mmCIF file of C-alpha atoms and ligand atoms in Angstrom:
data_model
loop_
_atom_site.group_PDB
_atom_site.id
_atom_site.type_symbol
_atom_site.label_atom_id
_atom_site.label_comp_id
_atom_site.label_asym_id
_atom_site.label_seq_id
_atom_site.Cartn_x
_atom_site.Cartn_y
_atom_site.Cartn_z
ATOM 1 C CA MET A 162 11.824 -26.086 0.328
ATOM 2 C CA LEU A 163 12.988 -28.047 -2.972
ATOM 3 C CA THR A 164 11.805 -31.361 -3.567
ATOM 4 C CA GLN A 165 15.081 -32.310 -5.255
ATOM 5 C CA PRO A 166 18.492 -31.783 -3.730
ATOM 6 C CA SER A 167 20.332 -29.090 -6.015
ATOM 7 C CA TYR A 168 24.193 -28.846 -6.890
ATOM 8 C CA ARG A 169 24.721 -28.130 -3.237
ATOM 9 C CA SER A 170 22.455 -28.185 -0.442
ATOM 10 C CA LEU A 171 23.205 -26.256 2.748
ATOM 11 C CA ARG A 172 22.686 -27.066 6.329
ATOM 12 C CA ASN A 173 24.387 -24.577 8.630
ATOM 13 C CA PRO A 174 26.335 -22.457 6.272
ATOM 14 C CA SER A 175 29.049 -20.226 6.895
ATOM 15 C CA VAL A 176 27.970 -16.963 5.200
ATOM 16 C CA ALA A 177 29.823 -14.392 3.668
ATOM 17 C CA ILE A 178 28.580 -11.110 2.342
ATOM 18 C CA VAL A 179 30.754 -8.766 -0.167
ATOM 19 C CA GLY A 180 29.617 -5.430 -0.126
ATOM 20 C CA ALA A 181 28.346 -5.669 3.233
ATOM 21 C CA THR A 182 28.793 -1.774 3.938
ATOM 22 C CA GLY A 183 26.479 -0.614 1.119
ATOM 23 C CA ALA A 184 22.890 0.002 1.024
ATOM 24 C CA VAL A 185 21.862 -3.811 0.354
ATOM 25 C CA GLY A 186 24.677 -5.393 1.794
ATOM 26 C CA VAL A 187 23.256 -3.687 5.354
ATOM 27 C CA GLU A 188 19.987 -5.026 4.453
ATOM 28 C CA LEU A 189 21.232 -8.684 3.872
ATOM 29 C CA VAL A 190 22.641 -8.580 7.649
ATOM 30 C CA LYS A 191 19.501 -7.584 8.857
ATOM 31 C CA CYS A 192 17.096 -9.936 6.792
ATOM 32 C CA LEU A 193 19.704 -12.516 7.639
ATOM 33 C CA GLU A 194 19.095 -12.020 11.317
ATOM 34 C CA ALA A 195 15.463 -11.094 11.308
ATOM 35 C CA ARG A 196 14.601 -14.297 9.436
ATOM 36 C CA GLY A 197 16.752 -16.564 11.760
ATOM 37 C CA PHE A 198 18.793 -17.724 8.874
ATOM 38 C CA PRO A 199 20.846 -20.603 10.142
ATOM 39 C CA ALA A 200 24.441 -19.165 9.481
ATOM 40 C CA SER A 201 27.076 -20.994 11.184
ATOM 41 C CA SER A 202 29.125 -17.825 10.828
ATOM 42 C CA LEU A 203 28.983 -14.613 9.286
ATOM 43 C CA ARG A 204 32.259 -12.685 6.978
ATOM 44 C CA LEU A 205 31.518 -8.934 6.229
ATOM 45 C CA LEU A 206 33.676 -8.002 3.261
ATOM 46 C CA ALA A 207 33.811 -4.781 1.568
ATOM 47 C CA SER A 208 36.772 -2.373 -0.125
ATOM 48 C CA VAL A 209 39.849 -0.694 1.565
ATOM 49 C CA ARG A 210 37.348 2.063 1.937
ATOM 50 C CA SER A 211 35.749 0.284 4.804
ATOM 51 C CA ALA A 212 38.440 -1.453 6.675
ATOM 52 C CA GLY A 213 37.902 -1.805 10.639
ATOM 53 C CA ARG A 214 34.036 -0.624 10.195
ATOM 54 C CA GLN A 215 31.907 -3.225 12.602
ATOM 55 C CA ILE A 216 28.311 -3.816 11.766
ATOM 56 C CA PRO A 217 25.848 -5.369 14.393
ATOM 57 C CA TYR A 218 24.826 -8.903 13.986
ATOM 58 C CA ARG A 219 22.802 -11.324 16.486
ATOM 59 C CA GLY A 220 23.826 -8.771 19.365
ATOM 60 C CA GLU A 221 27.517 -8.320 18.481
ATOM 61 C CA ALA A 222 30.023 -5.741 16.377
ATOM 62 C CA VAL A 223 31.251 -8.021 13.268
ATOM 63 C CA LEU A 224 34.177 -6.471 12.087
ATOM 64 C CA VAL A 225 34.551 -5.617 8.141
ATOM 65 C CA ASP A 226 37.376 -7.314 6.167
ATOM 66 C CA VAL A 227 38.821 -5.838 2.768
ATOM 67 C CA LEU A 228 37.882 -8.482 -0.191
ATOM 68 C CA ASN A 229 40.662 -10.257 -1.436
ATOM 69 C CA ALA A 230 41.124 -13.520 -3.669
ATOM 70 C CA ASP A 231 41.519 -15.794 -0.305
ATOM 71 C CA SER A 232 38.289 -14.157 1.171
ATOM 72 C CA PHE A 233 36.160 -17.366 0.485
ATOM 73 C CA VAL A 234 38.522 -20.145 2.207
ATOM 74 C CA GLY A 235 35.938 -21.963 4.277
ATOM 75 C CA VAL A 236 32.643 -20.318 3.210
ATOM 76 C CA ASP A 237 29.839 -22.269 2.113
ATOM 77 C CA LEU A 238 27.643 -19.403 0.679
ATOM 78 C CA VAL A 239 28.265 -15.703 -0.378
ATOM 79 C CA PHE A 240 26.073 -13.118 -1.063
ATOM 80 C CA PHE A 241 27.478 -10.748 -3.823
ATOM 81 C CA ALA A 242 26.209 -6.757 -3.127
ATOM 82 C CA ALA A 243 28.594 -4.660 -4.857
ATOM 83 C CA ASP A 244 28.935 -3.704 -8.344
ATOM 84 C CA ALA A 245 29.160 -6.087 -11.384
ATOM 85 C CA ASP A 246 32.986 -5.764 -11.672
ATOM 86 C CA THR A 247 33.530 -7.087 -8.360
ATOM 87 C CA SER A 248 31.106 -9.890 -9.120
ATOM 88 C CA LYS A 249 32.599 -10.889 -12.482
ATOM 89 C CA ILE A 250 36.246 -11.304 -10.736
ATOM 90 C CA TYR A 251 35.305 -12.564 -7.337
ATOM 91 C CA ALA A 252 31.930 -14.915 -8.017
ATOM 92 C CA PRO A 253 34.083 -17.492 -9.916
ATOM 93 C CA LEU A 254 36.729 -17.335 -7.207
ATOM 94 C CA ALA A 255 34.418 -17.918 -4.571
ATOM 95 C CA VAL A 256 32.458 -20.966 -6.708
ATOM 96 C CA THR A 257 36.109 -22.209 -6.915
ATOM 97 C CA ALA A 258 36.636 -22.387 -3.005
ATOM 98 C CA GLY A 259 33.574 -24.501 -3.263
ATOM 99 C CA ALA A 260 30.737 -21.712 -1.976
ATOM 100 C CA VAL A 261 27.326 -21.059 -3.568
ATOM 101 C CA VAL A 262 27.155 -17.528 -4.888
ATOM 102 C CA ILE A 263 24.026 -15.687 -5.052
ATOM 103 C CA ASP A 264 24.894 -12.340 -6.866
ATOM 104 C CA ASN A 265 22.741 -9.134 -6.612
ATOM 105 C CA SER A 266 24.782 -7.624 -9.832
ATOM 106 C CA SER A 267 23.727 -7.516 -13.268
ATOM 107 C CA ALA A 268 27.128 -9.700 -13.768
ATOM 108 C CA PHE A 269 25.260 -13.170 -14.698
ATOM 109 C CA ARG A 270 21.928 -12.317 -15.144
ATOM 110 C CA MET A 271 21.740 -13.038 -18.661
ATOM 111 C CA ASP A 272 23.920 -16.227 -18.404
ATOM 112 C CA LEU A 273 22.000 -19.006 -19.131
ATOM 113 C CA ASP A 274 24.257 -21.127 -16.588
ATOM 114 C CA CYS A 275 22.989 -18.809 -13.772
ATOM 115 C CA PRO A 276 19.306 -18.940 -12.581
ATOM 116 C CA LEU A 277 17.639 -15.966 -12.441
ATOM 117 C CA VAL A 278 15.382 -16.431 -9.411
ATOM 118 C CA THR A 279 12.284 -14.542 -8.114
ATOM 119 C CA PRO A 280 11.395 -17.512 -5.632
ATOM 120 C CA GLU A 281 7.479 -16.875 -6.003
ATOM 121 C CA VAL A 282 7.704 -17.322 -9.788
ATOM 122 C CA ASN A 283 10.234 -19.467 -11.343
ATOM 123 C CA LEU A 284 11.644 -21.243 -8.340
ATOM 124 C CA GLU A 285 12.237 -24.425 -10.074
ATOM 125 C CA THR A 286 14.982 -22.900 -12.245
ATOM 126 C CA LEU A 287 16.864 -23.023 -9.569
ATOM 127 C CA VAL A 288 17.474 -26.810 -9.355
ATOM 128 C CA GLY A 289 20.476 -27.969 -10.611
ATOM 129 C CA HIS A 290 22.160 -24.476 -10.443
ATOM 130 C CA ARG A 291 26.053 -24.558 -11.059
ATOM 131 C CA GLY A 292 27.166 -22.598 -8.207
ATOM 132 C CA ILE A 293 26.173 -18.665 -9.212
ATOM 133 C CA ILE A 294 22.954 -17.808 -8.873
ATOM 134 C CA ALA A 295 21.486 -14.257 -9.881
ATOM 135 C CA ASN A 296 19.335 -12.142 -8.105
ATOM 136 C CA PRO A 297 17.060 -10.192 -10.705
ATOM 137 C CA ASN A 298 17.085 -6.282 -11.178
ATOM 138 C CA CYS A 299 14.776 -5.105 -8.263
ATOM 139 C CA VAL A 300 12.049 -3.613 -10.996
ATOM 140 C CA ALA A 301 12.029 -7.018 -12.564
ATOM 141 C CA ILE A 302 11.543 -8.574 -9.510
ATOM 142 C CA LEU A 303 8.725 -6.320 -7.695
ATOM 143 C CA ALA A 304 6.799 -6.329 -11.329
ATOM 144 C CA CYS A 305 7.068 -10.217 -11.694
ATOM 145 C CA VAL A 306 5.754 -10.874 -8.429
ATOM 146 C CA ALA A 307 2.540 -9.044 -9.202
ATOM 147 C CA ILE A 308 2.712 -10.128 -13.079
ATOM 148 C CA ALA A 309 3.153 -13.914 -12.803
ATOM 149 C CA PRO A 310 0.055 -14.916 -11.203
ATOM 150 C CA LEU A 311 -2.130 -12.945 -13.700
ATOM 151 C CA GLN A 312 0.023 -14.457 -16.334
ATOM 152 C CA ARG A 313 -0.648 -17.897 -15.285
ATOM 153 C CA ARG A 314 -4.282 -17.485 -14.969
ATOM 154 C CA PHE A 315 -5.379 -14.919 -18.049
ATOM 155 C CA GLY A 316 -2.311 -15.223 -20.189
ATOM 156 C CA LEU A 317 -0.077 -12.326 -21.145
ATOM 157 C CA ARG A 318 0.156 -10.516 -24.641
ATOM 158 C CA ARG A 319 2.105 -7.237 -23.826
ATOM 159 C CA LEU A 320 3.233 -5.425 -21.156
ATOM 160 C CA GLN A 321 3.581 -1.810 -20.014
ATOM 161 C CA ILE A 322 5.799 -0.199 -17.352
ATOM 162 C CA ALA A 323 6.380 3.048 -16.228
ATOM 163 C CA THR A 324 8.781 3.299 -12.942
ATOM 164 C CA TYR A 325 8.989 5.622 -10.329
ATOM 165 C CA GLN A 326 12.719 4.551 -9.005
ATOM 166 C CA ALA A 327 14.069 5.385 -5.466
ATOM 167 C CA ALA A 328 17.598 6.699 -4.527
ATOM 168 C CA SER A 329 18.374 3.191 -3.015
ATOM 169 C CA GLY A 330 18.633 1.674 -6.167
ATOM 170 C CA ALA A 331 21.576 3.815 -6.944
ATOM 171 C CA GLY A 332 23.564 2.938 -3.401
ATOM 172 C CA GLN A 333 23.900 4.230 -0.245
ATOM 173 C CA PRO A 334 26.180 7.307 -1.569
ATOM 174 C CA ALA A 335 22.724 8.509 -3.601
ATOM 175 C CA MET A 336 20.756 8.143 -0.401
ATOM 176 C CA GLU A 337 22.894 10.462 1.243
ATOM 177 C CA GLU A 338 22.641 12.855 -1.799
ATOM 178 C CA LEU A 339 19.078 13.035 -1.684
ATOM 179 C CA ALA A 340 18.815 13.914 2.063
ATOM 180 C CA ALA A 341 21.781 16.131 1.650
ATOM 181 C CA SER A 342 20.753 18.075 -1.259
ATOM 182 C CA THR A 343 17.220 18.175 0.406
ATOM 183 C CA ARG A 344 18.318 19.790 3.510
ATOM 184 C CA ALA A 345 20.582 22.216 1.343
ATOM 185 C CA HIS A 346 17.154 23.162 -0.748
ATOM 186 C CA LEU A 347 15.429 23.895 2.317
ATOM 187 C CA ALA A 348 18.299 25.957 3.674
ATOM 188 C CA GLY A 349 18.159 27.889 0.439
ATOM 189 C CA GLU A 350 21.621 26.440 -0.006
ATOM 190 C CA ALA A 351 23.683 25.292 -3.592
ATOM 191 C CA TYR A 352 24.148 21.604 -3.677
ATOM 192 C CA PRO A 353 26.067 20.223 -6.895
ATOM 193 C CA PRO A 354 24.924 17.113 -7.832
ATOM 194 C CA GLN A 355 28.103 14.638 -6.490
ATOM 195 C CA VAL A 356 26.749 11.005 -7.370
ATOM 196 C CA LEU A 357 23.864 11.657 -9.801
ATOM 197 C CA ARG A 358 23.793 13.557 -12.783
ATOM 198 C CA HIS A 359 20.908 15.888 -11.915
ATOM 199 C CA PRO A 360 19.850 17.870 -8.965
ATOM 200 C CA TYR A 361 17.779 15.682 -6.789
ATOM 201 C CA ALA A 362 15.673 17.533 -4.330
ATOM 202 C CA PHE A 363 12.290 18.242 -5.582
ATOM 203 C CA ASN A 364 13.223 17.038 -8.788
ATOM 204 C CA LEU A 365 12.960 13.698 -10.799
ATOM 205 C CA PHE A 366 14.825 12.680 -13.979
ATOM 206 C CA SER A 367 15.332 9.830 -16.140
ATOM 207 C CA HIS A 368 16.857 6.942 -14.939
ATOM 208 C CA ASP A 369 20.768 7.399 -14.472
ATOM 209 C CA ALA A 370 21.993 4.582 -16.716
ATOM 210 C CA GLU A 371 23.630 5.014 -20.026
ATOM 211 C CA VAL A 372 21.298 5.430 -22.840
ATOM 212 C CA ASP A 373 21.716 3.305 -25.764
ATOM 213 C CA PRO A 374 21.981 5.381 -29.154
ATOM 214 C CA GLN A 375 20.460 3.063 -31.062
ATOM 215 C CA THR A 376 17.017 2.380 -29.083
ATOM 216 C CA GLY A 377 17.291 5.495 -27.112
ATOM 217 C CA TYR A 378 16.531 2.865 -24.190
ATOM 218 C CA ASN A 379 18.367 3.304 -21.392
ATOM 219 C CA GLY A 380 20.456 0.314 -19.361
ATOM 220 C CA GLU A 381 17.902 0.061 -16.764
ATOM 221 C CA GLU A 382 15.067 -0.142 -19.008
ATOM 222 C CA LEU A 383 16.922 -2.911 -21.283
ATOM 223 C CA LYS A 384 17.720 -5.055 -18.035
ATOM 224 C CA VAL A 385 13.766 -4.724 -17.197
ATOM 225 C CA ILE A 386 12.726 -5.820 -20.731
ATOM 226 C CA ALA A 387 15.090 -8.849 -20.982
ATOM 227 C CA GLU A 388 15.078 -9.915 -17.313
ATOM 228 C CA THR A 389 11.356 -9.964 -16.923
ATOM 229 C CA ARG A 390 11.222 -12.185 -20.074
ATOM 230 C CA ARG A 391 13.501 -14.643 -18.772
ATOM 231 C CA ILE A 392 11.841 -14.504 -15.191
ATOM 232 C CA LEU A 393 8.441 -15.037 -16.754
ATOM 233 C CA GLY A 394 9.373 -17.277 -19.128
ATOM 234 C CA SER A 395 8.277 -15.365 -22.386
ATOM 235 C CA PHE A 396 11.092 -14.492 -24.260
ATOM 236 C CA ASN A 397 9.465 -12.793 -27.350
ATOM 237 C CA LEU A 398 6.813 -11.163 -24.744
ATOM 238 C CA PRO A 399 6.489 -7.419 -25.956
ATOM 239 C CA ILE A 400 7.478 -4.975 -23.104
ATOM 240 C CA GLY A 401 7.719 -1.135 -23.414
ATOM 241 C CA VAL A 402 9.259 0.413 -20.056
ATOM 242 C CA THR A 403 10.190 4.077 -18.898
ATOM 243 C CA CYS A 404 12.522 4.004 -15.939
ATOM 244 C CA VAL A 405 12.296 7.477 -13.866
ATOM 245 C CA ARG A 406 14.070 8.383 -10.728
ATOM 246 C CA VAL A 407 12.219 10.369 -8.067
ATOM 247 C CA PRO A 408 13.113 11.951 -4.902
ATOM 248 C CA VAL A 409 12.056 8.879 -2.682
ATOM 249 C CA LEU A 410 14.541 6.932 -0.234
ATOM 250 C CA ARG A 411 14.009 3.319 -0.690
ATOM 251 C CA ALA A 412 10.556 1.952 -2.167
ATOM 252 C CA HIS A 413 10.185 1.950 -5.955
ATOM 253 C CA SER A 414 6.740 2.312 -7.382
ATOM 254 C CA MET A 415 5.592 1.534 -11.093
ATOM 255 C CA ALA A 416 2.347 2.181 -13.300
ATOM 256 C CA LEU A 417 1.804 -1.296 -15.314
ATOM 257 C CA SER A 418 -0.513 -2.054 -17.952
ATOM 258 C CA LEU A 419 -0.950 -5.992 -18.972
ATOM 259 C CA GLU A 420 -2.750 -6.472 -22.345
ATOM 260 C CA LEU A 421 -4.336 -10.389 -21.357
ATOM 261 C CA ASP A 422 -5.577 -12.957 -23.467
ATOM 262 C CA ALA A 423 -9.035 -11.695 -23.341
ATOM 263 C CA PRO A 424 -10.986 -9.153 -21.389
ATOM 264 C CA VAL A 425 -11.152 -9.937 -17.834
ATOM 265 C CA ALA A 426 -12.940 -7.929 -15.123
ATOM 266 C CA PRO A 427 -11.084 -5.911 -12.414
ATOM 267 C CA ALA A 428 -12.593 -7.903 -9.723
ATOM 268 C CA ALA A 429 -11.271 -11.175 -11.037
ATOM 269 C CA ILE A 430 -7.594 -9.740 -11.061
ATOM 270 C CA THR A 431 -8.190 -8.521 -7.803
ATOM 271 C CA GLU A 432 -9.142 -12.129 -6.748
ATOM 272 C CA VAL A 433 -6.048 -13.711 -8.147
ATOM 273 C CA LEU A 434 -3.697 -10.977 -6.927
ATOM 274 C CA ALA A 435 -5.147 -11.228 -3.079
ATOM 275 C CA GLU A 436 -4.325 -15.049 -3.415
ATOM 276 C CA ALA A 437 -0.785 -14.497 -4.819
ATOM 277 C CA PRO A 438 2.055 -14.955 -2.567
ATOM 278 C CA GLY A 439 4.424 -11.855 -1.610
ATOM 279 C CA VAL A 440 1.379 -9.496 -2.890
ATOM 280 C CA ARG A 441 -0.684 -7.156 -0.594
ATOM 281 C CA VAL A 442 -3.813 -5.921 -2.486
ATOM 282 C CA VAL A 443 -4.054 -2.026 -1.241
ATOM 283 C CA ASP A 444 -7.057 -0.969 -3.616
ATOM 284 C CA ASP A 445 -9.231 1.401 -1.335
ATOM 285 C CA ARG A 446 -10.875 3.449 -3.977
ATOM 286 C CA ASP A 447 -13.363 5.360 -1.265
ATOM 287 C CA ALA A 448 -10.408 6.605 0.436
ATOM 288 C CA ASN A 449 -8.138 7.096 -2.082
ATOM 289 C CA HIS A 450 -5.936 4.766 -0.533
ATOM 290 C CA PHE A 451 -3.326 3.049 -2.838
ATOM 291 C CA PRO A 452 0.442 1.668 -2.970
ATOM 292 C CA MET A 453 2.705 4.361 -1.584
ATOM 293 C CA PRO A 454 6.459 3.976 -1.153
ATOM 294 C CA VAL A 455 6.429 5.148 2.467
ATOM 295 C CA GLU A 456 3.769 2.119 3.283
ATOM 296 C CA ALA A 457 5.828 -0.113 0.989
ATOM 297 C CA GLN A 458 9.191 0.375 2.852
ATOM 298 C CA GLY A 459 10.819 -1.739 5.387
ATOM 299 C CA GLN A 460 8.370 -4.797 4.688
ATOM 300 C CA GLY A 461 8.502 -7.481 1.950
ATOM 301 C CA ASP A 462 5.356 -7.546 0.653
ATOM 302 C CA VAL A 463 4.387 -5.778 -2.839
ATOM 303 C CA LEU A 464 1.718 -3.408 -2.669
ATOM 304 C CA VAL A 465 -0.530 -3.618 -5.469
ATOM 305 C CA GLY A 466 -4.097 -1.718 -6.332
ATOM 306 C CA ARG A 467 -5.410 0.941 -8.886
ATOM 307 C CA ILE A 468 -6.781 -2.444 -10.103
ATOM 308 C CA ARG A 469 -8.996 -1.425 -13.157
ATOM 309 C CA ARG A 470 -9.528 -1.770 -17.073
ATOM 310 C CA ASP A 471 -7.166 0.029 -19.190
ATOM 311 C CA LEU A 472 -9.192 2.298 -21.203
ATOM 312 C CA GLY A 473 -6.430 3.055 -23.646
ATOM 313 C CA ASP A 474 -6.684 -0.426 -25.213
ATOM 314 C CA PRO A 475 -9.917 -0.544 -26.997
ATOM 315 C CA SER A 476 -9.744 -4.446 -27.108
ATOM 316 C CA GLY A 477 -10.805 -4.418 -23.458
ATOM 317 C CA ARG A 478 -8.082 -7.064 -23.041
ATOM 318 C CA SER A 479 -5.563 -4.715 -20.991
ATOM 319 C CA VAL A 480 -5.827 -4.172 -17.134
ATOM 320 C CA ALA A 481 -4.051 -1.243 -15.368
ATOM 321 C CA LEU A 482 -2.010 -1.465 -11.960
ATOM 322 C CA PHE A 483 -0.070 0.460 -9.668
ATOM 323 C CA LEU A 484 2.225 -1.189 -7.543
ATOM 324 C CA ALA A 485 5.069 -0.099 -4.942
ATOM 325 C CA GLY A 486 7.703 -2.594 -3.150
ATOM 326 C CA ASP A 487 10.836 -1.885 -1.158
ATOM 327 C CA GLN A 488 13.779 -1.944 -3.299
ATOM 328 C CA LEU A 489 16.306 -2.941 -0.657
ATOM 329 C CA LEU A 490 14.211 -5.670 0.721
ATOM 330 C CA LYS A 491 12.006 -7.755 -1.943
ATOM 331 C CA GLY A 492 13.859 -5.911 -4.967
ATOM 332 C CA ALA A 493 17.515 -7.118 -3.255
ATOM 333 C CA ALA A 494 18.031 -8.375 0.303
ATOM 334 C CA LEU A 495 14.633 -10.362 0.821
ATOM 335 C CA ASN A 496 14.900 -11.811 -2.299
ATOM 336 C CA ALA A 497 18.565 -13.096 -1.898
ATOM 337 C CA VAL A 498 17.985 -14.438 1.313
ATOM 338 C CA GLN A 499 14.559 -16.104 0.049
ATOM 339 C CA ILE A 500 16.702 -17.831 -2.651
ATOM 340 C CA ALA A 501 19.538 -19.037 -0.192
ATOM 341 C CA GLU A 502 16.470 -20.171 2.161
ATOM 342 C CA GLN A 503 15.431 -22.904 -0.703
ATOM 343 C CA LEU A 504 18.938 -24.266 -0.816
ATOM 344 C CA LEU A 505 18.942 -25.257 2.546
ATOM 345 C CA ILE A 506 18.637 -28.704 3.607
ATOM 346 C CA ALA A 507 14.980 -29.381 5.026
HETATM 347 P P1 LIG B 649 32.463 0.423 0.685
HETATM 348 O O1 LIG B 649 31.668 0.607 1.329
HETATM 349 O O2 LIG B 649 33.981 -0.186 1.446
HETATM 350 O O3 LIG B 649 32.912 1.159 -0.296
HETATM 351 P P2 LIG B 649 26.373 0.950 -2.428
HETATM 352 O O4 LIG B 649 25.733 0.224 -3.538
HETATM 353 O O5 LIG B 649 25.620 1.401 -1.492
HETATM 354 O O6 LIG B 649 27.496 1.912 -3.224
HETATM 355 O O7 LIG B 649 27.317 -0.399 -2.049
HETATM 356 C C1 LIG B 649 28.588 -0.855 -2.581
HETATM 357 C C2 LIG B 649 29.124 -2.034 -1.831
HETATM 358 O O8 LIG B 649 30.109 -2.356 -2.675
HETATM 359 C C3 LIG B 649 29.662 -0.901 -0.429
HETATM 360 O O9 LIG B 649 29.928 -2.055 0.741
HETATM 361 C C4 LIG B 649 31.167 -1.108 -0.821
HETATM 362 O O10 LIG B 649 32.260 -0.844 -0.097
HETATM 363 C C5 LIG B 649 31.439 -2.471 -1.895
HETATM 364 N N1 LIG B 649 32.683 -2.395 -2.916
HETATM 365 C C6 LIG B 649 32.295 -1.303 -3.924
HETATM 366 N N2 LIG B 649 33.637 -1.835 -4.562
HETATM 367 C C7 LIG B 649 34.346 -2.780 -3.875
HETATM 368 C C8 LIG B 649 35.290 -3.527 -4.032
HETATM 369 N N3 LIG B 649 36.212 -3.280 -5.179
HETATM 370 N N4 LIG B 649 35.648 -4.480 -3.692
HETATM 371 C C9 LIG B 649 35.091 -4.783 -2.416
HETATM 372 N N5 LIG B 649 33.803 -3.978 -2.229
HETATM 373 C C10 LIG B 649 33.188 -3.048 -2.762
#
């Protein structure tokens, strides 16, 4: 728990979820229930497309309401899990109505009035928030959980990341497209892409975010760079990143190279990671068993392995890692609920 009371501490908050029918929203409902979050009530909100839908919570079916400007009356805590435009319009309304907002979109992540929080890494930034707390990009969260303890212990000079990102990051419709296009492919049927731009079954492609013509980096890569720097508190950290969408349903993987202040033996890296909160070391060289999305999905820890010297850096200062983490849990819903838990009055 926070040692200092924040802008607003909560005891048994009435909770709302905007985007409750989406990939992250559904996981938020499950996380609140599974972790015994002491919500006094739960209001589920989505677009008019979902009006009348019901979602199970604590043994009951909760009716989904259509989001509108009056949705936050009497609500203490709102999770936003829709798109950035919806957050930009409605999050300030929720704050005006007296609620604290935890926003999963990119809308406020670079707003210095809004802490960008990964609890294992920079919980201290939560103190003194002004109503809106940003939940970071999924790649940034998963990477920082593994990087931060190494940065703290050994110092970090440079970071290189290549991602293997699941369908879930593009929402429920993308997950459905992966399943449907795979079924069609196996049946020998044509499947024109509807949600993503390229064929998804048995394929991979550069992340679907728009490419910045100046730098050649896509929007996801630019978010990862900016947010990772902010979470790690290293605003000039040199970071290179390539983001790729792979045909996996819900856990992201990534290969990382960290240039530290001095050469460090891989065993010392493993030792630090083994003690790090939110990390589980999966590094069995004999069995060739390393982090995999099928083992990361459905659980909260970030799996980290392939811990070795990066032979691509002749200085010997760089260490290579591979990790996998559930994009919908630690990369989104679980991180948001962990933030909310820190707002509770002890
Ligand atoms: P709906 O299901 O009614 O479209 P995903 O990221 O999986 O695509 O989910 C996005 C979530 O955000 C869904 O719950 C979706 O609701 C919700 N959403 C999208 N646009 C709006 C909007 N304008 N108002 C309220 N909810 C929205």
